[in-house]
Amino acid sequence: MELVIKDYTKIIRKVTVLDQINLTLTGGKIYGLRGKNGSGKTMLMRAITGLIRPTAGYVAIDGKKIGKDIDFPQSVGALIENPSFIQEYSAMDNLKVLANLSGGIPEEDIRSILERVGLNAQESKPFGRFSLGMKQKLGIAAAVMGKPQLIILDEPINALDEYTVERIKELLLELRNEDRIILVACHDREELDYLSDVIIHIQEGRIVNDR
Amino acid sequence: MIEVLHFEWNRAMRSKRIWFVLGAGMLCSVLQAVHYEMGGIVKNFYENSDYPIVCWLSYLGRDIQLFYRSLYYLIFPIMAALPFAASYYEDKQSGYQKVLFMKVKRNAYAAAKYLVAFVTGGLVTVLPLMFSLFLHAGFVPGYPPSELSLQAVPLDGQPYCNIFYEHPFFYAVIFWGIDFLVGGCIAGIALCFSLIAKMKYSIYVFGFVFCILERTILYQFDCVNWAFSNIAEMTDLLLNGWEIFMKLIVTVIFSFALFVGVLTRKDVL
């Protein structure tokens, strides 16, 4: 899988939030996105997932342009900003409805991913009564469920304990080895350096360097 | 499309609001029936009227003796919007929309949202009326209605007038069908408003405000018959069946196209 971002510019209410972004992301790598608050990290993630439409340029996945040929990447899992689910449903029910919408993922796989992020698949507690950490775990589980080709995680380790952070890192490295494209934004420099194969530095909506 | 429709329908059915609204409508029907019986209205008709009271004219949808029908038709735009018209706004505010937009096509999501809002809006408008007729049929005679009755009978020139005297139940079914469409249209209009709404509660009352404004404006142009509230009540209505359906179908097409068109082009921030 290859994701190409070509001359992508987004202007919202006369403010350029993404400016001439050019990037190529390939499978089997974790890309770390670094930048200050408001630098455009989340906006870039929105652009890749098709949540916003470009003012100029495009995002293409395997040659298919988002917003033109496809509405959103065909195989994507993302956690962008706060995890949000149906308040009255349990973790399992929430993932089951999302799995049905994306073409069906076996119940056993959903159960397994919940256990891996540290949630109990049997628990009937509704999402509305989850702690911040549990919500975050469910957000990550939803993003990686079904092992999509493209995984986008915005501050995934926020509100997680050390033990869970280790499990999530292990999971991401495993997915990378299965040839997935993983894009992670994180404020923790050490964690990001440890996880990432490539660091992309974004500043005021522009890529300033990537190594 | 079927999966997302099924998903949205389940969400609507699992929400407390639809059951609350249905409960309120049913309560209105029961109170009206109790008031009818306890207030001696049925007995009074037998003693003082040339023609006995009939259930086709005494149930919530047609009665003019008590205030319940007026109250019902005053608040029905709020009832229609309550079950699902704010669901798009809720998805947008909670961020759940972002999760869904990576699983389903935007136009499928928007179409399913509109369809479920329309159907739930129509159902909560009509089910209490149906319940009321069956309730009244339990203690008020079901004779064929007569123009001699002191109740609000449809007069010559009013829609489906002939059907009313020959097949009153069939007339009731047509009447419910029209009210279903009106309730659905109001829910659809409220859903369109949710695209720009800043507060959830404004979506619930938008249909109500819209109906009052529409009626006031149409009254100024001497065409109050075309108002949603008049079409829903069907009393003193001087439109024919085609005109009623034309107004409703145009509203459905316009509001559907507006909602789907705007939603598919909107950035999700």
PDB file of N, CA and C in Angstrom, chain B residues 8-101:
ATOM      1  N   GLU B   8     -28.751   2.876  12.031  1.00  0.00           N
ATOM      2  CA  GLU B   8     -29.417   4.100  12.488  1.00  0.00           C
ATOM      3  C   GLU B   8     -30.802   3.778  13.075  1.00  0.00           C
ATOM      4  N   TRP B   9     -31.482   2.841  12.457  1.00  0.00           N
ATOM      5  CA  TRP B   9     -32.812   2.461  12.950  1.00  0.00           C
ATOM      6  C   TRP B   9     -32.697   1.880  14.367  1.00  0.00           C
ATOM      7  N   ASN B  10     -31.708   1.018  14.577  1.00  0.00           N
ATOM      8  CA  ASN B  10     -31.487   0.444  15.908  1.00  0.00           C
ATOM      9  C   ASN B  10     -31.172   1.520  16.936  1.00  0.00           C
ATOM     10  N   ARG B  11     -30.382   2.493  16.518  1.00  0.00           N
ATOM     11  CA  ARG B  11     -30.049   3.591  17.443  1.00  0.00           C
ATOM     12  C   ARG B  11     -31.311   4.341  17.839  1.00  0.00           C
ATOM     13  N   ALA B  12     -32.171   4.591  16.852  1.00  0.00           N
ATOM     14  CA  ALA B  12     -33.415   5.325  17.139  1.00  0.00           C
ATOM     15  C   ALA B  12     -34.291   4.532  18.097  1.00  0.00           C
ATOM     16  N   MET B  13     -34.389   3.233  17.837  1.00  0.00           N
ATOM     17  CA  MET B  13     -35.268   2.395  18.661  1.00  0.00           C
ATOM     18  C   MET B  13     -34.711   2.203  20.070  1.00  0.00           C
ATOM     19  N   ARG B  14     -33.397   2.284  20.207  1.00  0.00           N
ATOM     20  CA  ARG B  14     -32.795   2.090  21.534  1.00  0.00           C
ATOM     21  C   ARG B  14     -32.726   3.383  22.327  1.00  0.00           C
ATOM     22  N   SER B  15     -33.113   4.495  21.692  1.00  0.00           N
ATOM     23  CA  SER B  15     -33.068   5.761  22.443  1.00  0.00           C
ATOM     24  C   SER B  15     -34.346   5.903  23.272  1.00  0.00           C
ATOM     25  N   LYS B  16     -34.199   6.566  24.406  1.00  0.00           N
ATOM     26  CA  LYS B  16     -35.348   6.722  25.312  1.00  0.00           C
ATOM     27  C   LYS B  16     -36.346   7.737  24.762  1.00  0.00           C
ATOM     28  N   ARG B  17     -35.837   8.658  23.937  1.00  0.00           N
ATOM     29  CA  ARG B  17     -36.688   9.769  23.497  1.00  0.00           C
ATOM     30  C   ARG B  17     -37.895   9.300  22.705  1.00  0.00           C
ATOM     31  N   ILE B  18     -37.714   8.317  21.810  1.00  0.00           N
ATOM     32  CA  ILE B  18     -38.840   7.877  20.981  1.00  0.00           C
ATOM     33  C   ILE B  18     -39.939   7.273  21.856  1.00  0.00           C
ATOM     34  N   TRP B  19     -39.539   6.534  22.877  1.00  0.00           N
ATOM     35  CA  TRP B  19     -40.537   5.906  23.762  1.00  0.00           C
ATOM     36  C   TRP B  19     -41.201   6.939  24.655  1.00  0.00           C
ATOM     37  N   PHE B  20     -40.446   7.960  25.030  1.00  0.00           N
ATOM     38  CA  PHE B  20     -41.021   9.036  25.833  1.00  0.00           C
ATOM     39  C   PHE B  20     -42.099   9.772  25.023  1.00  0.00           C
ATOM     40  N   VAL B  21     -41.779  10.082  23.767  1.00  0.00           N
ATOM     41  CA  VAL B  21     -42.723  10.824  22.922  1.00  0.00           C
ATOM     42  C   VAL B  21     -43.965   9.975  22.636  1.00  0.00           C
ATOM     43  N   LEU B  22     -43.729   8.703  22.332  1.00  0.00           N
ATOM     44  CA  LEU B  22     -44.878   7.815  22.084  1.00  0.00           C
ATOM     45  C   LEU B  22     -45.745   7.711  23.333  1.00  0.00           C
ATOM     46  N   GLY B  23     -45.106   7.603  24.491  1.00  0.00           N
ATOM     47  CA  GLY B  23     -45.828   7.521  25.761  1.00  0.00           C
ATOM     48  C   GLY B  23     -46.672   8.772  25.978  1.00  0.00           C
ATOM     49  N   ALA B  24     -46.086   9.937  25.678  1.00  0.00           N
ATOM     50  CA  ALA B  24     -46.816  11.202  25.868  1.00  0.00           C
ATOM     51  C   ALA B  24     -48.030  11.254  24.932  1.00  0.00           C
ATOM     52  N   GLY B  25     -47.856  10.803  23.697  1.00  0.00           N
ATOM     53  CA  GLY B  25     -48.968  10.790  22.734  1.00  0.00           C
ATOM     54  C   GLY B  25     -50.064   9.836  23.173  1.00  0.00           C
ATOM     55  N   MET B  26     -49.670   8.667  23.631  1.00  0.00           N
ATOM     56  CA  MET B  26     -50.646   7.669  24.093  1.00  0.00           C
ATOM     57  C   MET B  26     -51.394   8.191  25.324  1.00  0.00           C
ATOM     58  N   LEU B  27     -50.660   8.860  26.194  1.00  0.00           N
ATOM     59  CA  LEU B  27     -51.283   9.418  27.400  1.00  0.00           C
ATOM     60  C   LEU B  27     -52.355  10.438  27.009  1.00  0.00           C
ATOM     61  N   CYS B  28     -52.039  11.234  26.017  1.00  0.00           N
ATOM     62  CA  CYS B  28     -52.989  12.226  25.508  1.00  0.00           C
ATOM     63  C   CYS B  28     -54.258  11.515  25.011  1.00  0.00           C
ATOM     64  N   SER B  29     -54.067  10.394  24.307  1.00  0.00           N
ATOM     65  CA  SER B  29     -55.204   9.614  23.793  1.00  0.00           C
ATOM     66  C   SER B  29     -56.041   9.062  24.936  1.00  0.00           C
ATOM     67  N   VAL B  30     -55.370   8.511  25.932  1.00  0.00           N
ATOM     68  CA  VAL B  30     -56.089   7.907  27.063  1.00  0.00           C
ATOM     69  C   VAL B  30     -56.841   8.981  27.834  1.00  0.00           C
ATOM     70  N   LEU B  31     -56.185  10.104  28.099  1.00  0.00           N
ATOM     71  CA  LEU B  31     -56.837  11.185  28.853  1.00  0.00           C
ATOM     72  C   LEU B  31     -58.078  11.682  28.119  1.00  0.00           C
ATOM     73  N   GLN B  32     -57.952  11.772  26.790  1.00  0.00           N
ATOM     74  CA  GLN B  32     -59.088  12.255  26.014  1.00  0.00           C
ATOM     75  C   GLN B  32     -60.248  11.270  26.106  1.00  0.00           C
ATOM     76  N   ALA B  33     -59.927   9.962  26.023  1.00  0.00           N
ATOM     77  CA  ALA B  33     -60.973   8.928  26.101  1.00  0.00           C
ATOM     78  C   ALA B  33     -61.630   8.940  27.481  1.00  0.00           C
ATOM     79  N   VAL B  34     -60.816   9.047  28.516  1.00  0.00           N
ATOM     80  CA  VAL B  34     -61.354   9.066  29.885  1.00  0.00           C
ATOM     81  C   VAL B  34     -62.240  10.296  30.070  1.00  0.00           C
ATOM     82  N   HIS B  35     -61.764  11.433  29.604  1.00  0.00           N
ATOM     83  CA  HIS B  35     -62.517  12.680  29.715  1.00  0.00           C
ATOM     84  C   HIS B  35     -63.853  12.567  28.969  1.00  0.00           C
ATOM     85  N   TYR B  36     -63.839  11.926  27.828  1.00  0.00           N
ATOM     86  CA  TYR B  36     -65.053  11.741  27.023  1.00  0.00           C
ATOM     87  C   TYR B  36     -66.089  10.938  27.788  1.00  0.00           C
ATOM     88  N   GLU B  37     -65.633   9.824  28.351  1.00  0.00           N
ATOM     89  CA  GLU B  37     -66.547   8.917  29.024  1.00  0.00           C
ATOM     90  C   GLU B  37     -66.989   9.505  30.355  1.00  0.00           C
ATOM     91  N   MET B  38     -66.022   9.946  31.157  1.00  0.00           N
ATOM     92  CA  MET B  38     -66.339  10.454  32.500  1.00  0.00           C
ATOM     93  C   MET B  38     -67.107  11.773  32.419  1.00  0.00           C
ATOM     94  N   GLY B  39     -66.808  12.563  31.405  1.00  0.00           N
ATOM     95  CA  GLY B  39     -67.462  13.866  31.283  1.00  0.00           C
ATOM     96  C   GLY B  39     -68.885  13.766  30.755  1.00  0.00           C
ATOM     97  N   GLY B  40     -69.349  12.579  30.457  1.00  0.00           N
ATOM     98  CA  GLY B  40     -70.727  12.384  30.004  1.00  0.00           C
ATOM     99  C   GLY B  40     -70.999  12.867  28.596  1.00  0.00           C
ATOM    100  N   ILE B  41     -69.945  13.040  27.808  1.00  0.00           N
ATOM    101  CA  ILE B  41     -70.139  13.569  26.451  1.00  0.00           C
ATOM    102  C   ILE B  41     -70.906  12.563  25.594  1.00  0.00           C
ATOM    103  N   VAL B  42     -70.581  11.278  25.735  1.00  0.00           N
ATOM    104  CA  VAL B  42     -71.256  10.242  24.940  1.00  0.00           C
ATOM    105  C   VAL B  42     -72.733  10.216  25.296  1.00  0.00           C
ATOM    106  N   LYS B  43     -73.019  10.240  26.599  1.00  0.00           N
ATOM    107  CA  LYS B  43     -74.405  10.187  27.083  1.00  0.00           C
ATOM    108  C   LYS B  43     -75.179  11.423  26.607  1.00  0.00           C
ATOM    109  N   ASN B  44     -74.550  12.566  26.681  1.00  0.00           N
ATOM    110  CA  ASN B  44     -75.164  13.827  26.274  1.00  0.00           C
ATOM    111  C   ASN B  44     -75.555  13.801  24.798  1.00  0.00           C
ATOM    112  N   PHE B  45     -74.698  13.188  23.991  1.00  0.00           N
ATOM    113  CA  PHE B  45     -74.979  13.087  22.562  1.00  0.00           C
ATOM    114  C   PHE B  45     -76.232  12.245  22.317  1.00  0.00           C
ATOM    115  N   TYR B  46     -76.339  11.141  23.056  1.00  0.00           N
ATOM    116  CA  TYR B  46     -77.493  10.255  22.878  1.00  0.00           C
ATOM    117  C   TYR B  46     -78.788  10.976  23.225  1.00  0.00           C
ATOM    118  N   GLU B  47     -78.694  11.842  24.241  1.00  0.00           N
ATOM    119  CA  GLU B  47     -79.913  12.512  24.718  1.00  0.00           C
ATOM    120  C   GLU B  47     -80.254  13.761  23.910  1.00  0.00           C
ATOM    121  N   ASN B  48     -79.253  14.469  23.432  1.00  0.00           N
ATOM    122  CA  ASN B  48     -79.518  15.788  22.837  1.00  0.00           C
ATOM    123  C   ASN B  48     -79.238  15.926  21.343  1.00  0.00           C
ATOM    124  N   SER B  49     -78.682  14.913  20.733  1.00  0.00           N
ATOM    125  CA  SER B  49     -78.330  15.078  19.326  1.00  0.00           C
ATOM    126  C   SER B  49     -79.244  14.249  18.437  1.00  0.00           C
ATOM    127  N   ASP B  50     -79.429  14.724  17.169  1.00  0.00           N
ATOM    128  CA  ASP B  50     -80.252  13.969  16.222  1.00  0.00           C
ATOM    129  C   ASP B  50     -79.546  12.700  15.790  1.00  0.00           C
ATOM    130  N   TYR B  51     -78.256  12.713  15.925  1.00  0.00           N
ATOM    131  CA  TYR B  51     -77.481  11.579  15.453  1.00  0.00           C
ATOM    132  C   TYR B  51     -76.459  11.213  16.526  1.00  0.00           C
ATOM    133  N   PRO B  52     -76.328   9.919  16.830  1.00  0.00           N
ATOM    134  CA  PRO B  52     -75.421   9.559  17.927  1.00  0.00           C
ATOM    135  C   PRO B  52     -73.958   9.867  17.605  1.00  0.00           C
ATOM    136  N   ILE B  53     -73.210  10.023  18.652  1.00  0.00           N
ATOM    137  CA  ILE B  53     -71.767  10.234  18.492  1.00  0.00           C
ATOM    138  C   ILE B  53     -71.142   8.981  17.864  1.00  0.00           C
ATOM    139  N   VAL B  54     -70.143   9.162  16.995  1.00  0.00           N
ATOM    140  CA  VAL B  54     -69.474   7.996  16.390  1.00  0.00           C
ATOM    141  C   VAL B  54     -67.962   8.085  16.633  1.00  0.00           C
ATOM    142  N   CYS B  55     -67.358   6.901  16.695  1.00  0.00           N
ATOM    143  CA  CYS B  55     -65.920   6.884  17.045  1.00  0.00           C
ATOM    144  C   CYS B  55     -65.068   7.567  15.978  1.00  0.00           C
ATOM    145  N   TRP B  56     -65.525   7.577  14.712  1.00  0.00           N
ATOM    146  CA  TRP B  56     -64.748   8.187  13.610  1.00  0.00           C
ATOM    147  C   TRP B  56     -64.542   9.680  13.824  1.00  0.00           C
ATOM    148  N   LEU B  57     -65.443  10.259  14.634  1.00  0.00           N
ATOM    149  CA  LEU B  57     -65.366  11.708  14.838  1.00  0.00           C
ATOM    150  C   LEU B  57     -65.003  12.094  16.268  1.00  0.00           C
ATOM    151  N   SER B  58     -64.966  11.091  17.147  1.00  0.00           N
ATOM    152  CA  SER B  58     -64.705  11.443  18.543  1.00  0.00           C
ATOM    153  C   SER B  58     -63.263  11.154  18.961  1.00  0.00           C
ATOM    154  N   TYR B  59     -62.520  10.442  18.131  1.00  0.00           N
ATOM    155  CA  TYR B  59     -61.154  10.106  18.557  1.00  0.00           C
ATOM    156  C   TYR B  59     -60.229  11.330  18.406  1.00  0.00           C
ATOM    157  N   LEU B  60     -59.034  11.186  18.922  1.00  0.00           N
ATOM    158  CA  LEU B  60     -58.100  12.325  19.039  1.00  0.00           C
ATOM    159  C   LEU B  60     -57.892  13.096  17.731  1.00  0.00           C
ATOM    160  N   GLY B  61     -57.907  12.401  16.606  1.00  0.00           N
ATOM    161  CA  GLY B  61     -57.632  13.054  15.327  1.00  0.00           C
ATOM    162  C   GLY B  61     -58.737  13.967  14.837  1.00  0.00           C
ATOM    163  N   ARG B  62     -60.004  13.742  15.268  1.00  0.00           N
ATOM    164  CA  ARG B  62     -61.123  14.504  14.709  1.00  0.00           C
ATOM    165  C   ARG B  62     -61.963  15.275  15.728  1.00  0.00           C
ATOM    166  N   ASP B  63     -61.810  14.956  16.986  1.00  0.00           N
ATOM    167  CA  ASP B  63     -62.710  15.519  17.998  1.00  0.00           C
ATOM    168  C   ASP B  63     -62.620  17.044  18.119  1.00  0.00           C
ATOM    169  N   ILE B  64     -63.791  17.690  18.312  1.00  0.00           N
ATOM    170  CA  ILE B  64     -63.759  19.139  18.559  1.00  0.00           C
ATOM    171  C   ILE B  64     -64.421  19.500  19.896  1.00  0.00           C
ATOM    172  N   GLN B  65     -64.842  18.467  20.661  1.00  0.00           N
ATOM    173  CA  GLN B  65     -65.511  18.746  21.932  1.00  0.00           C
ATOM    174  C   GLN B  65     -64.502  19.151  23.015  1.00  0.00           C
ATOM    175  N   LEU B  66     -63.358  18.521  23.015  1.00  0.00           N
ATOM    176  CA  LEU B  66     -62.371  18.755  24.071  1.00  0.00           C
ATOM    177  C   LEU B  66     -61.123  19.431  23.485  1.00  0.00           C
ATOM    178  N   PHE B  67     -60.219  19.822  24.366  1.00  0.00           N
ATOM    179  CA  PHE B  67     -59.043  20.590  23.915  1.00  0.00           C
ATOM    180  C   PHE B  67     -57.867  19.704  23.477  1.00  0.00           C
ATOM    181  N   TYR B  68     -57.991  18.375  23.671  1.00  0.00           N
ATOM    182  CA  TYR B  68     -56.833  17.503  23.451  1.00  0.00           C
ATOM    183  C   TYR B  68     -56.322  17.533  22.002  1.00  0.00           C
ATOM    184  N   ARG B  69     -57.268  17.566  21.052  1.00  0.00           N
ATOM    185  CA  ARG B  69     -56.841  17.565  19.647  1.00  0.00           C
ATOM    186  C   ARG B  69     -56.045  18.841  19.324  1.00  0.00           C
ATOM    187  N   SER B  70     -56.564  19.984  19.801  1.00  0.00           N
ATOM    188  CA  SER B  70     -55.860  21.256  19.549  1.00  0.00           C
ATOM    189  C   SER B  70     -54.474  21.213  20.153  1.00  0.00           C
ATOM    190  N   LEU B  71     -54.397  20.669  21.380  1.00  0.00           N
ATOM    191  CA  LEU B  71     -53.100  20.568  22.053  1.00  0.00           C
ATOM    192  C   LEU B  71     -52.166  19.655  21.249  1.00  0.00           C
ATOM    193  N   TYR B  72     -52.728  18.517  20.797  1.00  0.00           N
ATOM    194  CA  TYR B  72     -51.932  17.535  20.059  1.00  0.00           C
ATOM    195  C   TYR B  72     -51.356  18.157  18.781  1.00  0.00           C
ATOM    196  N   TYR B  73     -52.225  18.861  18.038  1.00  0.00           N
ATOM    197  CA  TYR B  73     -51.747  19.430  16.773  1.00  0.00           C
ATOM    198  C   TYR B  73     -50.885  20.673  16.973  1.00  0.00           C
ATOM    199  N   LEU B  74     -50.912  21.218  18.184  1.00  0.00           N
ATOM    200  CA  LEU B  74     -50.018  22.330  18.473  1.00  0.00           C
ATOM    201  C   LEU B  74     -48.601  21.804  18.733  1.00  0.00           C
ATOM    202  N   ILE B  75     -48.517  20.697  19.478  1.00  0.00           N
ATOM    203  CA  ILE B  75     -47.182  20.212  19.874  1.00  0.00           C
ATOM    204  C   ILE B  75     -46.613  19.131  18.942  1.00  0.00           C
ATOM    205  N   PHE B  76     -47.386  18.679  17.961  1.00  0.00           N
ATOM    206  CA  PHE B  76     -46.874  17.570  17.150  1.00  0.00           C
ATOM    207  C   PHE B  76     -45.551  17.891  16.418  1.00  0.00           C
ATOM    208  N   PRO B  77     -45.278  19.160  16.026  1.00  0.00           N
ATOM    209  CA  PRO B  77     -43.963  19.392  15.396  1.00  0.00           C
ATOM    210  C   PRO B  77     -42.803  19.127  16.362  1.00  0.00           C
ATOM    211  N   ILE B  78     -43.018  19.364  17.649  1.00  0.00           N
ATOM    212  CA  ILE B  78     -41.955  19.079  18.631  1.00  0.00           C
ATOM    213  C   ILE B  78     -41.828  17.558  18.790  1.00  0.00           C
ATOM    214  N   MET B  79     -42.989  16.893  18.867  1.00  0.00           N
ATOM    215  CA  MET B  79     -42.977  15.427  19.010  1.00  0.00           C
ATOM    216  C   MET B  79     -42.263  14.769  17.825  1.00  0.00           C
ATOM    217  N   ALA B  80     -42.518  15.288  16.629  1.00  0.00           N
ATOM    218  CA  ALA B  80     -41.931  14.681  15.425  1.00  0.00           C
ATOM    219  C   ALA B  80     -40.412  14.836  15.408  1.00  0.00           C
ATOM    220  N   ALA B  81     -39.930  15.966  15.938  1.00  0.00           N
ATOM    221  CA  ALA B  81     -38.481  16.229  15.892  1.00  0.00           C
ATOM    222  C   ALA B  81     -37.730  15.524  17.022  1.00  0.00           C
ATOM    223  N   LEU B  82     -38.428  15.245  18.115  1.00  0.00           N
ATOM    224  CA  LEU B  82     -37.739  14.704  19.300  1.00  0.00           C
ATOM    225  C   LEU B  82     -37.011  13.372  19.099  1.00  0.00           C
ATOM    226  N   PRO B  83     -37.602  12.372  18.455  1.00  0.00           N
ATOM    227  CA  PRO B  83     -36.914  11.078  18.435  1.00  0.00           C
ATOM    228  C   PRO B  83     -35.539  11.064  17.769  1.00  0.00           C
ATOM    229  N   PHE B  84     -35.396  11.714  16.611  1.00  0.00           N
ATOM    230  CA  PHE B  84     -34.136  11.480  15.878  1.00  0.00           C
ATOM    231  C   PHE B  84     -33.590  12.707  15.140  1.00  0.00           C
ATOM    232  N   ALA B  85     -34.324  13.821  15.144  1.00  0.00           N
ATOM    233  CA  ALA B  85     -33.877  14.962  14.331  1.00  0.00           C
ATOM    234  C   ALA B  85     -32.558  15.551  14.831  1.00  0.00           C
ATOM    235  N   ALA B  86     -32.240  15.343  16.118  1.00  0.00           N
ATOM    236  CA  ALA B  86     -30.999  15.914  16.652  1.00  0.00           C
ATOM    237  C   ALA B  86     -29.838  14.925  16.584  1.00  0.00           C
ATOM    238  N   SER B  87     -30.052  13.771  15.976  1.00  0.00           N
ATOM    239  CA  SER B  87     -29.005  12.735  16.032  1.00  0.00           C
ATOM    240  C   SER B  87     -27.758  13.126  15.238  1.00  0.00           C
ATOM    241  N   TYR B  88     -27.942  13.837  14.125  1.00  0.00           N
ATOM    242  CA  TYR B  88     -26.768  14.287  13.373  1.00  0.00           C
ATOM    243  C   TYR B  88     -25.953  15.264  14.223  1.00  0.00           C
ATOM    244  N   TYR B  89     -26.660  16.174  14.887  1.00  0.00           N
ATOM    245  CA  TYR B  89     -26.002  17.160  15.740  1.00  0.00           C
ATOM    246  C   TYR B  89     -25.228  16.443  16.863  1.00  0.00           C
ATOM    247  N   GLU B  90     -25.841  15.424  17.440  1.00  0.00           N
ATOM    248  CA  GLU B  90     -25.190  14.673  18.524  1.00  0.00           C
ATOM    249  C   GLU B  90     -23.937  13.960  18.019  1.00  0.00           C
ATOM    250  N   ASP B  91     -24.033  13.363  16.847  1.00  0.00           N
ATOM    251  CA  ASP B  91     -22.859  12.686  16.258  1.00  0.00           C
ATOM    252  C   ASP B  91     -21.731  13.677  16.004  1.00  0.00           C
ATOM    253  N   LYS B  92     -22.121  14.871  15.544  1.00  0.00           N
ATOM    254  CA  LYS B  92     -21.123  15.898  15.221  1.00  0.00           C
ATOM    255  C   LYS B  92     -20.452  16.388  16.502  1.00  0.00           C
ATOM    256  N   GLN B  93     -21.265  16.653  17.518  1.00  0.00           N
ATOM    257  CA  GLN B  93     -20.731  17.185  18.767  1.00  0.00           C
ATOM    258  C   GLN B  93     -19.842  16.183  19.495  1.00  0.00           C
ATOM    259  N   SER B  94     -20.256  14.915  19.476  1.00  0.00           N
ATOM    260  CA  SER B  94     -19.498  13.903  20.230  1.00  0.00           C
ATOM    261  C   SER B  94     -18.244  13.450  19.478  1.00  0.00           C
ATOM    262  N   GLY B  95     -18.202  13.685  18.182  1.00  0.00           N
ATOM    263  CA  GLY B  95     -17.063  13.225  17.386  1.00  0.00           C
ATOM    264  C   GLY B  95     -17.301  11.844  16.787  1.00  0.00           C
ATOM    265  N   TYR B  96     -18.460  11.256  17.085  1.00  0.00           N
ATOM    266  CA  TYR B  96     -18.756   9.910  16.571  1.00  0.00           C
ATOM    267  C   TYR B  96     -18.858   9.909  15.044  1.00  0.00           C
ATOM    268  N   GLN B  97     -19.219  11.062  14.507  1.00  0.00           N
ATOM    269  CA  GLN B  97     -19.325  11.207  13.062  1.00  0.00           C
ATOM    270  C   GLN B  97     -17.991  10.851  12.369  1.00  0.00           C
ATOM    271  N   LYS B  98     -16.880  11.232  13.031  1.00  0.00           N
ATOM    272  CA  LYS B  98     -15.556  10.943  12.451  1.00  0.00           C
ATOM    273  C   LYS B  98     -15.342   9.437  12.345  1.00  0.00           C
ATOM    274  N   VAL B  99     -15.780   8.727  13.388  1.00  0.00           N
ATOM    275  CA  VAL B  99     -15.631   7.266  13.379  1.00  0.00           C
ATOM    276  C   VAL B  99     -16.475   6.686  12.239  1.00  0.00           C
ATOM    277  N   LEU B 100     -17.700   7.174  12.111  1.00  0.00           N
ATOM    278  CA  LEU B 100     -18.611   6.628  11.095  1.00  0.00           C
ATOM    279  C   LEU B 100     -18.160   6.951   9.676  1.00  0.00           C
ATOM    280  N   PHE B 101     -17.607   8.158   9.490  1.00  0.00           N
ATOM    281  CA  PHE B 101     -17.218   8.571   8.135  1.00  0.00           C
ATOM    282  C   PHE B 101     -16.014   7.807   7.600  1.00  0.00           C
TER     283      PHE B 101
END
